[in-house]
C-alpha positions as a LaTeX table, in Angstrom:
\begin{tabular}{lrrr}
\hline
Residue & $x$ (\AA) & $y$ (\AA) & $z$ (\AA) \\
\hline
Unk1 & 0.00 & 0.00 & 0.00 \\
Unk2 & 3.24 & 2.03 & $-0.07$ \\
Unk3 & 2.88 & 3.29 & $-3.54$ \\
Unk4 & $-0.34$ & 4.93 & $-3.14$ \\
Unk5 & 0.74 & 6.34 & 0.30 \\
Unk6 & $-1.20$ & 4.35 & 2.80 \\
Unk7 & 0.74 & 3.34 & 5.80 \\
Unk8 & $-1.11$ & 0.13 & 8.11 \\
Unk9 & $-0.02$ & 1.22 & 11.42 \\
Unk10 & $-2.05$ & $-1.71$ & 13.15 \\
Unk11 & $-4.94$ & $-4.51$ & 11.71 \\
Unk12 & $-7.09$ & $-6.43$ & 13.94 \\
Unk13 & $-9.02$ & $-9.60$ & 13.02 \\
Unk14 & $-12.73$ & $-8.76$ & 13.39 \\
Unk15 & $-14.03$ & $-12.07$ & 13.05 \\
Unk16 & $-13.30$ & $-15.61$ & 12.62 \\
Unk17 & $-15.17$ & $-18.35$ & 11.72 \\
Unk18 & $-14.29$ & $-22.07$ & 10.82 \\
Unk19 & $-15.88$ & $-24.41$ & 8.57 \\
Unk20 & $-18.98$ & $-25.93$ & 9.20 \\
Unk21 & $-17.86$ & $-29.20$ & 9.56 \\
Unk22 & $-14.69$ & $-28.02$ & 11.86 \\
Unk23 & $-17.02$ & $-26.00$ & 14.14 \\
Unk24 & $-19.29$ & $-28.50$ & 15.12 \\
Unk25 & $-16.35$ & $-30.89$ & 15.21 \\
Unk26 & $-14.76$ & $-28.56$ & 18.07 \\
Unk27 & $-18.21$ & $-28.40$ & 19.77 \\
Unk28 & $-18.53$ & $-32.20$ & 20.28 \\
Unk29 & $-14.95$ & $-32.64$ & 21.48 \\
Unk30 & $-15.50$ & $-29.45$ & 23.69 \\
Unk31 & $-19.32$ & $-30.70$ & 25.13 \\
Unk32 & $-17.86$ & $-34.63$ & 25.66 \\
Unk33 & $-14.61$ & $-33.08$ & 27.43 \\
Unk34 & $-17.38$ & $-31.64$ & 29.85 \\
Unk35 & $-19.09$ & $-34.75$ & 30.33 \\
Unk36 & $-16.19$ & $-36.10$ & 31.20 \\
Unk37 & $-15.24$ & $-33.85$ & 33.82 \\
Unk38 & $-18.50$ & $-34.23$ & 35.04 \\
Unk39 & $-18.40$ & $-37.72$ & 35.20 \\
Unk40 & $-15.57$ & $-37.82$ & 37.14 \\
Unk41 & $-16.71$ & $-35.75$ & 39.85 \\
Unk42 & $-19.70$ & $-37.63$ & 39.64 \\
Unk43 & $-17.56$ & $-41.01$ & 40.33 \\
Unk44 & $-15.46$ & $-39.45$ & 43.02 \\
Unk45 & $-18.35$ & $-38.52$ & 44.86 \\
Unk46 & $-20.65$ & $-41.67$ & 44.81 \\
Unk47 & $-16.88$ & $-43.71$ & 45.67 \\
Unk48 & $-16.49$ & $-41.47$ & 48.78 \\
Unk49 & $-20.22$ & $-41.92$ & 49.71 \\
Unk50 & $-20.42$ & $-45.60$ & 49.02 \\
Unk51 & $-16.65$ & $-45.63$ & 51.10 \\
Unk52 & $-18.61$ & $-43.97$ & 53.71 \\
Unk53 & $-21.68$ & $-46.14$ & 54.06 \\
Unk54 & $-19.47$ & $-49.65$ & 54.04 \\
Unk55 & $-18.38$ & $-48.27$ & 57.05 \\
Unk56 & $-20.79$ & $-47.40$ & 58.93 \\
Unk57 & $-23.10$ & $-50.35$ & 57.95 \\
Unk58 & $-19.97$ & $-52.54$ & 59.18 \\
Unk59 & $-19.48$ & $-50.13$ & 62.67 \\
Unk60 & $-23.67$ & $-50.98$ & 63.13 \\
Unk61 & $-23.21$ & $-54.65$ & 62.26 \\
Unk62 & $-20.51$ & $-55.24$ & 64.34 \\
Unk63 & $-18.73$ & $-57.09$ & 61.79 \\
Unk64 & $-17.24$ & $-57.17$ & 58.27 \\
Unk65 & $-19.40$ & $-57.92$ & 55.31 \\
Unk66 & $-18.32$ & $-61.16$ & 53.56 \\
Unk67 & $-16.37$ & $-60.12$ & 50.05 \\
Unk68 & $-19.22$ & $-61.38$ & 47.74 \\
Unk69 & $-21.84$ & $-59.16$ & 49.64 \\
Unk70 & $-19.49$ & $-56.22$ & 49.98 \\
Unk71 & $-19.38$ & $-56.58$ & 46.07 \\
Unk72 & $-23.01$ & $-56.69$ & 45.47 \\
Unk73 & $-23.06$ & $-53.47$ & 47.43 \\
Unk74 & $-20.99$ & $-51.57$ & 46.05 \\
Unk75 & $-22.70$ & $-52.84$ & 42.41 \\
Unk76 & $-25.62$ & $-51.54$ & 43.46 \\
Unk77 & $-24.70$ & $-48.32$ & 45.11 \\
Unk78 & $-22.69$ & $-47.65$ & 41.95 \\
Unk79 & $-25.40$ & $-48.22$ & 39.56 \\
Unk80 & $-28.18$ & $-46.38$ & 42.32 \\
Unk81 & $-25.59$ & $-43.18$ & 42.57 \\
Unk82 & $-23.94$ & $-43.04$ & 39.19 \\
Unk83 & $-26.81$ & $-43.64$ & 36.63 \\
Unk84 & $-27.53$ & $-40.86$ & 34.92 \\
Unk85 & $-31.86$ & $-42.70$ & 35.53 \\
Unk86 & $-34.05$ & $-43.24$ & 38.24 \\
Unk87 & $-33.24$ & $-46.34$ & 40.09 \\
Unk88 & $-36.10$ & $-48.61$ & 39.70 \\
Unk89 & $-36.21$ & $-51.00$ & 42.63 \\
Unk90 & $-36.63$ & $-55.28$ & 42.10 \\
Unk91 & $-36.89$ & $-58.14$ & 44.42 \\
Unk92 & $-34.96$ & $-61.01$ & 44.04 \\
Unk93 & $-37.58$ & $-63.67$ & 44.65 \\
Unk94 & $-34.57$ & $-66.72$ & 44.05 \\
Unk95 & $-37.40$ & $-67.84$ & 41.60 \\
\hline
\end{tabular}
């Protein structure tokens, strides 16, 4: 722009904008990144709350749960606290 005797002191980019395709590309990875996160805070919580009722069912009880009942517990609480649905309740009937 010299020869016509324009000098650019300073340009600014007013707006950018990606493709289609590369925008909503960088939205999914940016919304499953926050489900992630959430996830995981989500996890950490129901571990330290399931942590937390082991305990204090064993301190009422007196005793330890066996190992295949302390599993089925903590199965359960997981899929209670973690599922992203209301828990729908079942009896075992043995049947």
């Amino acid at each position: 722009m010299a020869p016509v005797g324009i000098d650019v002191v300073e340009a600014r980019i007013s707006h950018l904008a990606y493709a289609p395709e590369i925008a909503g590309a960088m939205l999914r990875k940016q919304a499953a990144s926050a489900v992630i996160a959430a996830r995981r805070v989500i996890t950490q919580g129901a571990v330290s709350i399931i942590d937390d009722a082991l305990a204090d069912l064993e301190a009422r009880m007196g005793h330890q749960l066996e190992p295949q009942q302390r599993a089925a517990m903590i199965s359960n609480l997981l899929v209670v606290l973690i599922g992203d649905r209301e828990a729908t309740p079942t009896v075992n009937t043995g049947l």
